[in-house]
Coordinates of N, CA and C in Angstrom, one line a residue:
M939 N 0.8 -1.2 0.0 CA 0.0 0.0 0.0 C 0.9 1.3 0.0
I940 N 1.9 1.3 0.9 CA 2.8 2.4 0.9 C 4.3 1.9 0.9
A941 N 5.1 2.5 0.0 CA 6.5 2.1 0.0 C 7.3 3.4 -0.2
A942 N 7.9 3.8 0.9 CA 8.7 5.1 0.9 C 10.2 4.7 1.1
R943 N 11.1 5.3 0.3 CA 12.5 4.9 0.4 C 13.3 6.2 0.4
N944 N 14.1 6.3 1.5 CA 15.0 7.4 1.7 C 14.4 8.8 1.5
V945 N 13.2 8.9 2.1 CA 12.4 10.2 1.9 C 13.0 11.3 2.7
T946 N 13.3 12.4 2.1 CA 13.7 13.6 2.8 C 12.8 14.8 2.5
L947 N 12.7 15.7 3.4 CA 11.9 16.9 3.2 C 12.6 18.0 3.9
A948 N 12.9 19.1 3.2 CA 13.6 20.2 3.7 C 12.9 21.5 3.2
L949 N 13.0 22.5 4.1 CA 12.4 23.8 3.7 C 13.5 24.9 3.8
G950 N 13.4 25.8 2.9 CA 14.4 26.9 2.9 C 15.7 26.6 2.2
R951 N 16.6 27.5 2.2 CA 17.9 27.3 1.7 C 19.0 27.6 2.7
A952 N 20.2 27.1 2.5 CA 21.3 27.3 3.4 C 21.6 28.8 3.5
P953 N 21.9 29.3 4.6 CA 22.1 28.6 5.9 C 20.9 28.4 6.7
A954 N 19.7 28.8 6.2 CA 18.5 28.8 7.0 C 17.7 27.5 6.7
R955 N 18.3 26.6 5.9 CA 17.6 25.3 5.5 C 17.2 24.5 6.8
V956 N 16.0 24.0 6.8 CA 15.5 23.2 7.9 C 15.2 21.8 7.4
E957 N 15.8 20.8 8.0 CA 15.6 19.4 7.6 C 14.4 18.9 8.4
I958 N 13.4 18.5 7.8 CA 12.2 18.0 8.5 C 12.1 16.5 8.5
L959 N 12.3 15.9 7.4 CA 12.4 14.4 7.3 C 13.8 14.0 6.8
R960 N 14.3 13.0 7.5 CA 15.7 12.7 7.2 C 15.9 11.2 6.9
G961 N 15.6 10.8 5.7 CA 15.9 9.5 5.2 C 14.9 8.4 5.7
I962 N 13.6 8.7 5.5 CA 12.6 7.8 6.0 C 12.4 6.6 5.0
D963 N 12.5 5.4 5.6 CA 12.2 4.1 4.9 C 11.0 3.5 5.6
L964 N 10.0 3.3 4.8 CA 8.7 2.8 5.4 C 7.9 2.0 4.4
S965 N 7.5 0.8 4.8 CA 6.6 0.0 4.0 C 5.4 -0.3 4.8
V966 N 4.2 -0.2 4.3 CA 2.9 -0.5 5.0 C 2.1 -1.4 4.0
A967 N 1.7 -2.5 4.5 CA 1.0 -3.5 3.7 C -0.5 -3.1 3.7
A968 N -1.2 -3.5 2.7 CA -2.7 -3.3 2.6 C -3.3 -3.9 3.8
G969 N -4.3 -3.2 4.4 CA -5.0 -3.7 5.5 C -4.4 -3.5 6.9
E970 N -3.2 -2.9 7.0 CA -2.6 -2.7 8.3 C -3.2 -1.5 9.0
S971 N -3.1 -1.5 10.3 CA -3.4 -0.3 11.1 C -2.2 0.2 11.8
V972 N -1.8 1.4 11.5 CA -0.5 1.9 11.9 C -0.7 3.2 12.7
A973 N 0.0 3.3 13.9 CA 0.0 4.5 14.6 C 1.4 5.2 14.5
L974 N 1.4 6.5 14.3 CA 2.6 7.2 14.2 C 2.7 8.1 15.5
L975 N 3.7 7.9 16.3 CA 3.8 8.6 17.6 C 5.1 9.5 17.4
G976 N 5.1 10.5 18.3 CA 6.3 11.4 18.3 C 6.0 12.7 18.9
P977 N 7.0 13.4 19.4 CA 6.7 14.7 20.0 C 6.4 15.8 18.9
S978 N 5.8 16.9 19.3 CA 5.6 18.0 18.4 C 6.9 18.4 17.7
G979 N 6.9 18.6 16.4 CA 8.0 19.0 15.7 C 8.9 17.8 15.2
S980 N 8.4 16.6 15.5 CA 9.2 15.4 15.1 C 9.0 15.1 13.6
G981 N 8.0 15.6 12.9 CA 7.8 15.4 11.5 C 6.7 14.5 11.2
K982 N 5.8 14.2 12.2 CA 4.7 13.3 11.9 C 3.7 13.8 10.8
S983 N 3.2 15.1 11.0 CA 2.3 15.6 10.0 C 2.9 15.8 8.7
S984 N 4.2 16.1 8.6 CA 4.9 16.3 7.4 C 5.1 14.9 6.7
L985 N 5.3 13.9 7.4 CA 5.4 12.6 6.8 C 4.0 12.2 6.2
M986 N 3.0 12.4 7.0 CA 1.7 12.1 6.4 C 1.4 12.9 5.2
A987 N 1.8 14.2 5.2 CA 1.5 15.0 4.0 C 2.2 14.4 2.8
V988 N 3.5 14.0 3.0 CA 4.2 13.4 1.9 C 3.6 12.1 1.4
L989 N 3.2 11.2 2.3 CA 2.7 9.9 2.0 C 1.3 10.0 1.3
S990 N 0.6 11.1 1.6 CA -0.8 11.3 1.0 C -0.7 12.2 -0.2
G991 N 0.5 12.6 -0.6 CA 0.6 13.4 -1.9 C 0.2 14.9 -1.7
L992 N 0.1 15.3 -0.5 CA -0.2 16.7 -0.2 C 1.1 17.6 -0.2
E993 N 2.2 16.9 0.0 CA 3.5 17.6 0.0 C 4.5 16.7 -0.8
R994 N 5.3 17.4 -1.6 CA 6.3 16.7 -2.4 C 7.6 16.6 -1.6
P995 N 8.2 15.4 -1.5 CA 9.5 15.2 -0.8 C 10.6 16.0 -1.5
T996 N 11.6 16.3 -0.8 CA 12.8 16.9 -1.4 C 13.6 15.8 -2.1
G997 N 13.6 14.6 -1.5 CA 14.4 13.5 -2.1 C 13.7 12.2 -1.7
G998 N 14.2 11.1 -2.4 CA 13.6 9.8 -2.2 C 12.4 9.5 -3.1
S999 N 11.8 8.3 -2.8 CA 10.7 7.9 -3.7 C 9.5 7.5 -2.8
V1000 N 8.3 7.7 -3.3 CA 7.1 7.5 -2.6 C 6.1 6.8 -3.6
H1001 N 5.8 5.5 -3.3 CA 4.8 4.8 -4.0 C 3.6 4.5 -3.1
V1002 N 2.4 4.9 -3.5 CA 1.2 4.7 -2.7 C 0.1 4.1 -3.6
T1003 N -0.6 3.1 -3.1 CA -1.6 2.4 -3.9 C -1.1 2.0 -5.3
G1004 N 0.1 1.7 -5.4 CA 0.7 1.2 -6.7 C 1.1 2.4 -7.6
L1005 N 1.0 3.6 -7.2 CA 1.3 4.7 -8.0 C 2.6 5.4 -7.5
D1006 N 3.4 5.9 -8.5 CA 4.6 6.6 -8.2 C 4.3 8.1 -8.0
F1007 N 4.2 8.5 -6.8 CA 3.8 9.9 -6.6 C 4.8 10.9 -7.2
A1008 N 6.0 10.5 -7.3 CA 7.0 11.5 -7.7 C 6.9 11.8 -9.2
T1009 N 6.2 11.0 -9.9 CA 6.0 11.3 -11.4 C 4.7 12.0 -11.7
L1010 N 3.9 12.3 -10.7 CA 2.6 12.9 -10.9 C 2.6 14.4 -10.6
D1011 N 1.9 15.1 -11.5 CA 1.7 16.5 -11.2 C 0.6 16.7 -10.3
E1012 N 0.3 18.0 -9.9 CA -0.7 18.2 -8.9 C -2.1 17.7 -9.3
D1013 N -2.5 17.9 -10.5 CA -3.8 17.4 -11.0 C -3.8 15.9 -10.9
A1014 N -2.8 15.3 -11.3 CA -2.7 13.8 -11.3 C -2.8 13.3 -9.9
L1015 N -2.1 14.0 -9.0 CA -2.1 13.6 -7.6 C -3.6 13.7 -7.0
A1016 N -4.3 14.7 -7.4 CA -5.6 14.9 -6.9 C -6.5 13.7 -7.4
V1017 N -6.3 13.4 -8.7 CA -7.1 12.2 -9.3 C -6.7 10.9 -8.6
A1018 N -5.4 10.8 -8.3 CA -4.9 9.6 -7.6 C -5.5 9.4 -6.2
R1019 N -5.7 10.5 -5.5 CA -6.3 10.4 -4.2 C -7.8 10.1 -4.2
R1020 N -8.4 10.6 -5.2 CA -9.9 10.5 -5.3 C -10.4 9.1 -5.2
G1021 N -11.1 8.8 -4.2 CA -11.7 7.5 -4.0 C -10.8 6.5 -3.4
R1022 N -9.5 6.7 -3.5 CA -8.5 5.8 -2.9 C -8.0 6.2 -1.5
I1023 N -7.8 7.5 -1.3 CA -7.2 8.0 -0.1 C -8.1 9.0 0.6
G1024 N -8.4 8.7 1.9 CA -9.2 9.6 2.7 C -8.2 10.3 3.7
I1025 N -8.4 11.6 4.0 CA -7.5 12.3 4.8 C -8.3 13.1 5.8
V1026 N -8.0 13.0 7.1 CA -8.6 13.8 8.2 C -7.4 14.7 8.7
L1027 N -7.5 16.0 8.5 CA -6.4 16.9 8.9 C -6.8 17.6 10.2
Q1028 N -5.8 18.1 10.9 CA -6.1 18.9 12.1 C -6.9 20.1 11.8
A1029 N -6.6 20.7 10.6 CA -7.4 21.8 10.1 C -8.5 21.2 9.2
F1030 N -9.7 21.6 9.5 CA -10.8 20.8 8.9 C -11.0 21.1 7.4
H1031 N -10.7 22.3 6.9 CA -10.9 22.6 5.5 C -12.3 22.4 5.0
L1032 N -13.3 22.7 5.8 CA -14.7 22.6 5.4 C -15.0 23.9 4.6
L1033 N -15.9 23.8 3.6 CA -16.3 24.9 2.8 C -17.3 25.7 3.5
P1034 N -17.1 27.0 3.9 CA -18.0 27.7 4.7 C -19.3 28.0 4.1
T1035 N -19.5 28.0 2.8 CA -20.7 28.3 2.2 C -21.6 27.0 1.9
M1036 N -21.1 25.9 2.4 CA -21.8 24.6 2.2 C -22.2 24.1 3.5
T1037 N -23.4 23.4 3.6 CA -23.9 22.8 4.8 C -23.0 21.5 5.1
A1038 N -23.2 21.0 6.2 CA -22.4 19.7 6.6 C -22.7 18.7 5.5
L1039 N -24.0 18.5 5.2 CA -24.3 17.5 4.2 C -23.6 17.8 2.8
E1040 N -23.6 19.0 2.4 CA -23.0 19.4 1.1 C -21.5 19.2 1.2
N1041 N -20.9 19.5 2.3 CA -19.4 19.3 2.4 C -19.0 17.9 2.2
V1042 N -19.9 17.0 2.7 CA -19.6 15.6 2.5 C -20.0 15.0 1.1
A1043 N -21.1 15.5 0.6 CA -21.7 15.0 -0.6 C -21.0 15.5 -1.9
V1044 N -20.7 16.8 -1.9 CA -20.2 17.4 -3.1 C -18.9 16.7 -3.7
P1045 N -17.9 16.4 -2.8 CA -16.8 15.7 -3.3 C -17.2 14.3 -3.9
L1046 N -18.2 13.7 -3.4 CA -18.6 12.4 -3.9 C -19.3 12.7 -5.3
E1047 N -20.1 13.7 -5.4 CA -20.7 14.1 -6.7 C -19.6 14.3 -7.8
L1048 N -18.6 15.1 -7.4 CA -17.5 15.4 -8.3 C -16.8 14.1 -8.8
A1049 N -16.8 13.1 -7.9 CA -16.1 11.8 -8.3 C -17.1 10.9 -9.0
G1050 N -18.3 11.4 -9.3 CA -19.2 10.6 -10.1 C -20.1 9.7 -9.4
E1051 N -20.2 9.8 -8.0 CA -21.0 8.9 -7.2 C -22.5 9.3 -7.4
R1052 N -23.3 8.3 -7.8 CA -24.7 8.6 -8.1 C -25.6 8.8 -6.8
D1053 N -25.2 8.2 -5.7 CA -25.9 8.3 -4.5 C -25.2 9.1 -3.5
A1054 N -24.6 10.2 -3.9 CA -23.7 11.0 -3.1 C -24.4 11.6 -1.9
F1055 N -25.6 12.1 -2.0 CA -26.2 12.7 -0.8 C -26.7 11.7 0.2
A1056 N -27.2 10.6 -0.3 CA -27.6 9.5 0.6 C -26.5 8.9 1.3
R1057 N -25.3 8.7 0.7 CA -24.2 8.2 1.4 C -23.6 9.2 2.3
A1058 N -23.6 10.5 1.9 CA -23.2 11.6 2.8 C -24.0 11.6 4.1
E1059 N -25.3 11.5 3.9 CA -26.2 11.5 5.1 C -25.9 10.4 6.0
A1060 N -25.7 9.2 5.4 CA -25.5 8.0 6.2 C -24.2 8.2 7.0
E1061 N -23.1 8.7 6.4 CA -21.8 8.9 7.1 C -22.0 9.9 8.2
L1062 N -22.7 11.0 8.0 CA -22.9 12.0 9.0 C -23.7 11.4 10.2
R1063 N -24.7 10.6 9.9 CA -25.4 10.0 11.0 C -24.5 9.0 11.8
S1064 N -23.6 8.4 11.1 CA -22.7 7.4 11.8 C -21.7 8.1 12.8
V1065 N -21.5 9.4 12.5 CA -20.6 10.2 13.5 C -21.5 11.1 14.4
G1066 N -22.8 10.8 14.5 CA -23.6 11.5 15.4 C -24.1 12.8 15.0
L1067 N -24.2 13.1 13.7 CA -24.5 14.5 13.2 C -25.8 14.4 12.4
G1068 N -26.6 13.4 12.6 CA -27.9 13.4 11.8 C -28.8 14.6 12.0
H1069 N -28.6 15.2 13.1 CA -29.4 16.4 13.4 C -28.8 17.7 13.0
R1070 N -27.6 17.7 12.3 CA -26.9 18.9 11.9 C -26.6 18.9 10.4
L1071 N -27.4 18.2 9.7 CA -27.1 18.0 8.2 C -27.2 19.4 7.5
D1072 N -28.1 20.2 7.9 CA -28.3 21.5 7.2 C -27.6 22.7 7.8
H1073 N -26.7 22.4 8.8 CA -26.0 23.5 9.4 C -24.7 23.8 8.7
Y1074 N -24.3 25.1 8.7 CA -23.1 25.5 8.0 C -21.9 25.4 9.1
P1075 N -20.7 25.3 8.6 CA -19.5 25.2 9.5 C -19.5 26.2 10.7
A1076 N -19.9 27.5 10.4 CA -19.9 28.5 11.4 C -20.9 28.2 12.5
Q1077 N -21.9 27.4 12.2 CA -22.9 27.0 13.1 C -22.6 25.8 13.9
L1078 N -21.5 25.2 13.6 CA -21.0 24.0 14.3 C -19.9 24.2 15.3
S1079 N -19.8 23.5 16.3 CA -18.7 23.6 17.2 C -17.4 23.0 16.6
G1080 N -16.3 23.2 17.2 CA -15.1 22.6 16.6 C -15.1 21.1 16.6
G1081 N -15.7 20.5 17.6 CA -15.8 19.0 17.6 C -16.8 18.5 16.5
E1082 N -17.8 19.3 16.3 CA -18.8 18.9 15.2 C -18.1 19.0 13.8
Q1083 N -17.4 20.1 13.7 CA -16.6 20.3 12.4 C -15.7 19.1 12.2
Q1084 N -15.0 18.7 13.2 CA -14.1 17.6 13.1 C -14.8 16.3 12.7
R1085 N -16.0 16.1 13.2 CA -16.8 14.9 12.8 C -17.3 15.0 11.4
V1086 N -17.6 16.2 10.9 CA -17.9 16.4 9.5 C -16.7 16.0 8.6
A1087 N -15.5 16.4 9.0 CA -14.3 16.1 8.3 C -14.1 14.6 8.3
V1088 N -14.4 13.9 9.4 CA -14.2 12.4 9.4 C -15.2 11.8 8.5
A1089 N -16.5 12.2 8.5 CA -17.5 11.7 7.6 C -17.1 11.9 6.1
R1090 N -16.5 13.1 5.8 CA -16.1 13.4 4.5 C -15.0 12.4 4.0
A1091 N -14.1 12.1 4.9 CA -13.0 11.2 4.6 C -13.4 9.8 4.4
L1092 N -14.4 9.4 5.2 CA -14.9 8.0 5.1 C -15.9 7.7 4.0
A1093 N -16.6 8.8 3.5 CA -17.7 8.6 2.6 C -17.3 7.9 1.3
P1094 N -16.1 8.3 0.7 CA -15.7 7.6 -0.6 C -15.3 6.1 -0.4
R1095 N -15.3 5.7 0.9 CA -14.8 4.3 1.2 C -13.4 4.0 0.6
P1096 N -12.5 4.8 1.1 CA -11.1 4.8 0.6 C -10.4 3.5 1.0
T1097 N -9.4 3.1 0.2 CA -8.6 1.9 0.6 C -7.5 2.3 1.6
L1098 N -7.2 3.6 1.7 CA -6.2 4.1 2.6 C -6.7 5.3 3.3
L1099 N -6.7 5.3 4.6 CA -7.2 6.5 5.4 C -6.1 7.0 6.3
F1100 N -5.8 8.3 6.1 CA -4.9 9.0 7.0 C -5.7 9.8 8.0
A1101 N -5.3 9.8 9.2 CA -6.0 10.6 10.2 C -5.0 11.3 11.1
D1102 N -4.9 12.6 11.1 CA -3.9 13.4 11.9 C -4.6 13.9 13.1
E1103 N -4.3 13.3 14.3 CA -5.0 13.6 15.5 C -6.5 13.7 15.3
P1104 N -7.1 12.7 14.9 CA -8.6 12.8 14.6 C -9.5 13.1 15.7
T1105 N -9.0 12.9 17.0 CA -9.9 13.2 18.1 C -9.4 14.4 18.9
G1106 N -8.5 15.2 18.3 CA -7.9 16.3 19.0 C -8.9 17.4 19.4
N1107 N -10.0 17.5 18.8 CA -11.0 18.6 19.1 C -12.3 18.0 19.7
L1108 N -12.2 16.8 20.1 CA -13.4 16.1 20.6 C -13.3 15.8 22.1
D1109 N -14.4 15.7 22.8 CA -14.4 15.3 24.2 C -14.1 13.8 24.2
T1110 N -13.8 13.3 25.4 CA -13.3 11.9 25.6 C -14.3 10.9 25.0
T1111 N -15.6 11.1 25.4 CA -16.6 10.2 24.9 C -16.8 10.2 23.4
T1112 N -16.9 11.4 22.9 CA -17.1 11.5 21.4 C -15.9 11.0 20.7
G1113 N -14.7 11.3 21.2 CA -13.4 10.8 20.6 C -13.3 9.3 20.5
A1114 N -13.7 8.7 21.6 CA -13.7 7.2 21.7 C -14.7 6.6 20.7
T1115 N -15.9 7.3 20.5 CA -16.9 6.8 19.5 C -16.3 6.9 18.1
I1116 N -15.7 8.0 17.8 CA -15.1 8.2 16.5 C -14.0 7.2 16.2
M1117 N -13.1 7.0 17.2 CA -12.1 6.0 16.9 C -12.7 4.6 16.8
D1118 N -13.7 4.3 17.5 CA -14.4 3.0 17.4 C -14.9 2.8 15.9
L1119 N -15.4 3.9 15.4 CA -15.9 3.9 14.0 C -14.8 3.7 13.0
L1120 N -13.7 4.4 13.2 CA -12.5 4.2 12.3 C -12.0 2.8 12.3
F1121 N -11.9 2.2 13.5 CA -11.4 0.9 13.6 C -12.4 -0.1 13.1
A1122 N -13.7 0.1 13.3 CA -14.7 -0.8 12.7 C -14.6 -0.8 11.2
R1123 N -14.4 0.4 10.6 CA -14.3 0.5 9.2 C -13.1 -0.2 8.7
H1124 N -12.0 0.0 9.4 CA -10.8 -0.8 9.1 C -11.0 -2.3 9.1
R1125 N -11.6 -2.7 10.2 CA -11.9 -4.2 10.3 C -12.8 -4.7 9.3
D1126 N -13.9 -4.0 9.0 CA -15.0 -4.5 8.2 C -14.6 -4.4 6.7
T1127 N -13.9 -3.4 6.3 CA -13.6 -3.2 4.9 C -12.2 -3.5 4.5
G1128 N -11.3 -3.7 5.4 CA -9.9 -3.9 5.1 C -9.1 -2.6 4.8
T1129 N -9.7 -1.4 5.1 CA -9.1 -0.1 4.8 C -7.8 -0.1 5.6
T1130 N -6.7 0.4 4.9 CA -5.5 0.6 5.6 C -5.6 1.9 6.4
L1131 N -5.3 1.8 7.7 CA -5.5 3.0 8.6 C -4.1 3.5 9.1
F1132 N -3.9 4.8 8.9 CA -2.6 5.4 9.3 C -3.0 6.6 10.2
V1133 N -2.7 6.4 11.5 CA -3.2 7.4 12.5 C -2.0 8.1 13.2
I1134 N -2.0 9.4 13.1 CA -1.0 10.2 13.9 C -1.7 10.6 15.2
T1135 N -1.0 10.3 16.3 CA -1.6 10.6 17.6 C -0.5 10.8 18.7
H1136 N -0.9 11.6 19.7 CA 0.0 11.7 20.9 C -0.5 10.8 22.0
D1137 N -1.5 10.0 21.7 CA -2.2 9.2 22.8 C -1.6 7.7 22.7
P1138 N -0.8 7.3 23.7 CA -0.3 6.0 23.6 C -1.4 4.9 23.7
G1139 N -2.5 5.2 24.4 CA -3.5 4.2 24.5 C -4.2 4.0 23.1
L1140 N -4.4 5.1 22.4 CA -4.9 4.9 21.0 C -3.9 4.2 20.1
A1141 N -2.6 4.5 20.3 CA -1.6 3.8 19.5 C -1.7 2.3 19.7
E1142 N -1.9 1.9 20.9 CA -1.9 0.5 21.3 C -3.1 -0.3 20.6
R1143 N -4.1 0.4 20.1 CA -5.2 -0.2 19.4 C -4.8 -0.6 18.0
C1144 N -3.7 0.0 17.5 CA -3.3 -0.3 16.2 C -2.4 -1.5 16.1
G1145 N -2.3 -2.1 15.0 CA -1.5 -3.3 14.9 C 0.0 -3.1 14.9
R1146 N 0.4 -1.8 14.6 CA 1.8 -1.4 14.5 C 2.0 0.0 15.0
V1147 N 3.1 0.2 15.7 CA 3.3 1.5 16.3 C 4.7 2.0 15.8
I1148 N 4.8 3.1 15.2 CA 6.0 3.7 14.7 C 6.3 5.0 15.4
A1149 N 7.5 5.1 15.9 CA 7.9 6.4 16.7 C 8.8 7.2 15.8
L1150 N 8.6 8.5 15.8 CA 9.4 9.4 15.0 C 10.0 10.4 15.9
A1151 N 11.3 10.7 15.7 CA 12.0 11.8 16.4 C 13.0 12.5 15.5
D1152 N 12.9 13.8 15.5 CA 13.9 14.6 14.7 C 13.9 14.1 13.2
G1153 N 12.7 13.8 12.7 CA 12.6 13.5 11.3 C 13.0 12.1 10.9
R1154 N 13.3 11.2 11.9 CA 13.7 9.9 11.7 C 12.8 8.9 12.4
I1155 N 12.7 7.7 11.8 CA 12.0 6.6 12.5 C 13.0 6.0 13.6
V1156 N 12.6 6.0 14.8 CA 13.4 5.5 15.9 C 13.0 4.2 16.4
S1157 N 11.7 3.8 16.2 CA 11.3 2.5 16.5 C 10.1 2.1 15.7
D1158 N 9.9 0.8 15.5 CA 8.8 0.3 14.6 C 8.5 -1.1 15.2
R1159 N 7.4 -1.2 15.9 CA 7.0 -2.5 16.5 C 5.6 -2.9 16.2
R1160 N 5.4 -4.1 16.3 CA 4.0 -4.7 16.0 C 3.4 -5.1 17.4
N1161 N 2.1 -4.8 17.6 CA 1.4 -5.1 18.8 C 1.0 -6.6 18.7
A1162 N 1.0 -7.3 19.8 CA 0.6 -8.7 19.8 C -0.9 -8.8 19.5

């Protein structure tokens, strides 16, 4: 599902050049659940951005879902992600002029899904927002916006799901419900799940835990 070799990411130029990722080698098989742990500034979100095609590495190779991301331009990367890769970011990126239902359904419509609004409604109900379908982002709390973002990522039924601190804006009970949903989806459909988290307890629910520090993988273990 994911094959990254000697991936580097740097910003700026000498002498102000900042090395963010330093020679990442990583393989993730289809159907795995992987937690990425590490302190703030260790490169977790940057690695996710590179693996999901949102950021281009400075060096190395990245193959995801059988595609060589290094050879694709921005338009081709967008097409490659569509329907294959779901992404939940810490910044929700909801469209302010669209309702919760439209935020989830419109990407499905653009991808040619015929039952876009029905599927969007089902996903919003699954994250506890059946009563907020017609509300705009400004009318939703931060936690509710996060749940809309989760529904939007799940709706295309992706084969690979990235989640960057998916419960960061949620209370404990709601966060646990959302993670139960993500793990159930992983279990029932075989979706490959890649979760960035600061929560060791959440990490232990994954089949594999990778720790990052200073832009390098410092440990990679499988849970029993």
